[in-house]
Amino acid sequence: MSLNKDIAALFDPNFDEPEPPVVPPGALPPSWAAAMRGAASAISPAEPATPHLAWSQVSDAGMPPGESLRAPAARPAPAEPPAGEEPTGPRRRRKRGTTSEAEFDRQRTAAKKQAKRDRKAIRLALTGVEGNITRTRSTSTAWFVQPPGPWNMRPVGRQRQYIRSEALVLANLAESGVTTLHRRVVRTPWPVRQWAQQHDAWAEPIDDVPGALSWADYLHGHQHAMLWDNPTLKGRYWGIDLPPRSRLGQALDAIAQILGYALDWPLLGRLARLVRRWAANAFVTERDTMAEHLATIERHLAGQGVRARPATPGQMDYLLRRSATLGLPLDADGVLAGGGDWEASDIPALEDLAQVALTPGDGYTTVSGLVDGHDYTGYAIVLTVGRMAPLPIPERMLPWQVIGDSSGEPIEWSERIRVHSKGETLRKMRRLTSKIEAQFDHYTVEHDESPPQELAEQHTRAQHVISDIEEDHSGLSVRTEGYYRLLVVGASPEEAKNKVAMMREMYAPHISLEQEHGQYQMLREFMPGERLANYAHCRRMNVESLSAGMAAVGDRLGDRTGVVLGQTASIAPRPVIWDLFAAHSKKDKSGLTPVVAVPGSGKTFLAGVTVYQAVRAGAYGVVLDPSGPLKKLAQLPEFRGIAEVHALTGRSSRPGSLNPYRVIVDPRRTDPEYDPAGPDYLDDLDPAAAAAAQYEADMRAAAAERISVAVSVLKMMLTPARLEHEWTETVLQTAANKVGGERHHNLREVLDAIAVIGGEDENVDLRTCARSVHQDLVMMADLAEARVLFPEEGTRGEVDDVDSSIRLTVLTMPGLQLPPEHTDPSQWTPQQRMAGPLMHMAAWLANRLVYELPRHVRKVLFLDENKYLEQTGAGRTLNQRISRDSRKWYVRALVCSQLPDDFLGVDGSDDKSALSYEVIIGDLGGNAHAIEGGLKLLNLPLGEGYEDLLANLGSGGEDTLDEDTDTSDFDQARRFVIKMADDIELVRSDWTHFTHLAHVFDALNSRATRSAFGGAA
């Protein structure tokens, strides 16, 4: 491929085929016939090659018919006679040395005149930019920037309020004297480079390991993957046309424009510069005069519904440059250059940013230019919004200006709007009513005929409009008329036309999109200051219907600093980035994140990728994964020497490693909570005594907690029938209290205490119950799986202290037999009953490994199968601790479960939804009760259609054993509904383009990713 990187060369496999002939760049044909003849002459082989021209160098539109649309060539010099021949005709006396100079001066003068005509033919209407105000010879426009707003997963009432708020802004502008405005929606590339810089500054990356993926390659791979789908961000500009300029100001601008070519002349140049200063000063004076009007406009636009601010110099620079290069790819860095005001002499630079050509009859405009150091060519088609049916927004439709965003195309909009005041609209409607009544009388009175039904319908609609305006006091009945264009760009003419067909299909049947003639003029209409291309397809509607377009809304989730979760899938795709610790440091919120989904929905894979990215960024990771697929994370080359795997069950497990009395640690006297100089003791008379008293109270609380956990673990080993006995709770609690809560005890001592109660207690019923309980627990303690809970005789079971050099700790439980779903606990085998106590204590151990680390370091905790913690009071206490203390200890806790009830609480007493600042909901298997609970966790209302969304979170295909109709492999990317603060979006966890993490996905055993990479499924 040549260095001239054409867009078609990147996307079209047949790019080497010859292109259809087009006229030279910049050609604006005076007529169809002249343009066709110009194109025919442009492909003649006898003609010399045409140099690339700027917009301003194209020949005048008034050229004679039949003349080629080419750059004007220099007039040839007179032919010399052949050698040996004398020139015929009378001899004239010539002055030596003047003929060639005169001819050169004549050609230069002719070239200047031609260049002036060429520049005038396609000159931009802009004459300058002062701050956020663009000006032409006769108009001035103040520009404001509206930030992107939310829409998805909001209640219908709030969405309707968004529309009404924007409509009220338009009504207030009309009340303030604004009659016309130009709104533009522009696109900027999603800032992957900014993300890499901020992520690198945010992270404390682990050291690179030779032969493993380095931190630099990791960042580079992430940027490449995120750019693959061309994600963009929206920017909406509001251009408010200001009152017309004075005739003096217009005259000064015109004179300054005329004298612009003489700036370098000795005397006339001084006058030209003086006139230019006068013109600029006149503009500033007029702007200061209308300062109050501008302040009113700024106040209205800054209000609720728009929240727009005056455009900065950089934003104005981007608006102008982007409008001048429509049809070319977005620059990765946003094409920002320069800054400050634009003088009249700076405007021609916009014309040279792109070369525009139009072949009559093709229906598109060819745009060529330089982007990021490479030449590109794009084919632009401008569509106009045509007839519109009644739009059920927001109940059953997206806003009408974002319908096409889901295609992934960077659609840009240009809206030219005229706002009519109430009085003006009433006069027009009454005049229209009079015309209709006159036509009605013409039929009935003059001709004694029945009038068409359409007359009655038009009369009724006009009366409704009049009634709405007269009875409305909110301003929402203000009427508008406007022209709405959207731009579609392709890498080839065929691709552009295919995209147009796709857009029309997406907008049908409610809205028709028209492809009109005059594509070049309509493309220029996107540039601020340019006039309207044509007056066809004028749409008339009230401000509320106009605001239902909501062009500024889009997907909003996450930030631009943290780890990658996937990409949004609601309106337009864009990366979802999550700062795992922003809730702690910026919002003072809990670090608990419920992850709810059925098995096989991808929640473990998503959690594994999140933990991997967090550890790469310097956080400590503790993973409790009973089934063990995440243990291979510790074997990755980049984690060599800083990751460990602990098997809590099986042959390699250590006896007593989950002894409750050892897992739960005592508070440390050196912790900041017990520092007498801390802020908690400033009001105490004796801070040292108060700190010591607090330490002793926490020591007693730790001992009581060990007793409670020991009782809970033993109860989980018993059958439901034994637990229902009235004395069982008394036996267990009495035995545990006799043993005490100090750390040197173990569960075998509790069994011995139960045996003593069964042989010595005075209460016969208690002795009988104790003997039965002791018998059942001894049987459970003899199981191979129980060796980690019951240390050997003469030992107490040791738990390793936390090693700060280990960044990733994975706790697995091989051979663990989880009880089957929806099975009566009375039918569980002893091994299945032992799963609960083991999971319970494993969660406590993971919690300990996290909370023994220094408080200020970042930590990520992943707990699977949270349902076992919710079955006991001690487990719920642990969940509450994770919910409440994760903020103070800088912990991001990803807690997985299959049912939302584990976080909501069956009876509502342990509802943790209020503490869940971030929530991840996956496929719930279509269970209606689970879907209702998921909506409660997400804080979404019931009965507004969100139930169908959660019910369809599968992979996108249908699973069947019929090989001919099996579509389970379609769209393997898992989908989740993710809540972060008030933002809720549908997210596709798609990692197809993250090829630099292929070894990580292989370790996580991702079937979908292996299939995407071409591996065996």
Short mmCIF file of C-alpha atoms in Angstrom, two decimals, residues 7-8 11-12 409 488-500:
data_model
loop_
_atom_site.label_atom_id
_atom_site.label_comp_id
_atom_site.label_asym_id
_atom_site.label_seq_id
_atom_site.Cartn_x
_atom_site.Cartn_y
_atom_site.Cartn_z
CA ILE A 7 -9.81 5.70 3.66
CA ALA A 8 -10.97 3.36 0.93
CA PHE A 11 -11.65 -0.58 4.41
CA ASP A 12 -12.26 -1.56 0.76
CA GLU A 409 -21.49 6.28 12.79
CA VAL A 488 -23.18 10.66 6.57
CA VAL A 489 -19.64 9.87 5.41
CA GLY A 490 -18.27 6.78 3.69
CA ALA A 491 -14.86 5.59 2.60
CA SER A 492 -16.25 5.04 -0.89
CA PRO A 493 -19.35 6.20 -2.77
CA GLU A 494 -20.96 2.79 -2.35
CA GLU A 495 -20.31 2.75 1.39
CA ALA A 496 -21.75 6.24 1.78
CA LYS A 497 -24.89 5.24 -0.11
CA ASN A 498 -25.24 2.06 1.96
CA LYS A 499 -25.03 4.11 5.12
CA VAL A 500 -27.72 6.44 3.81
#
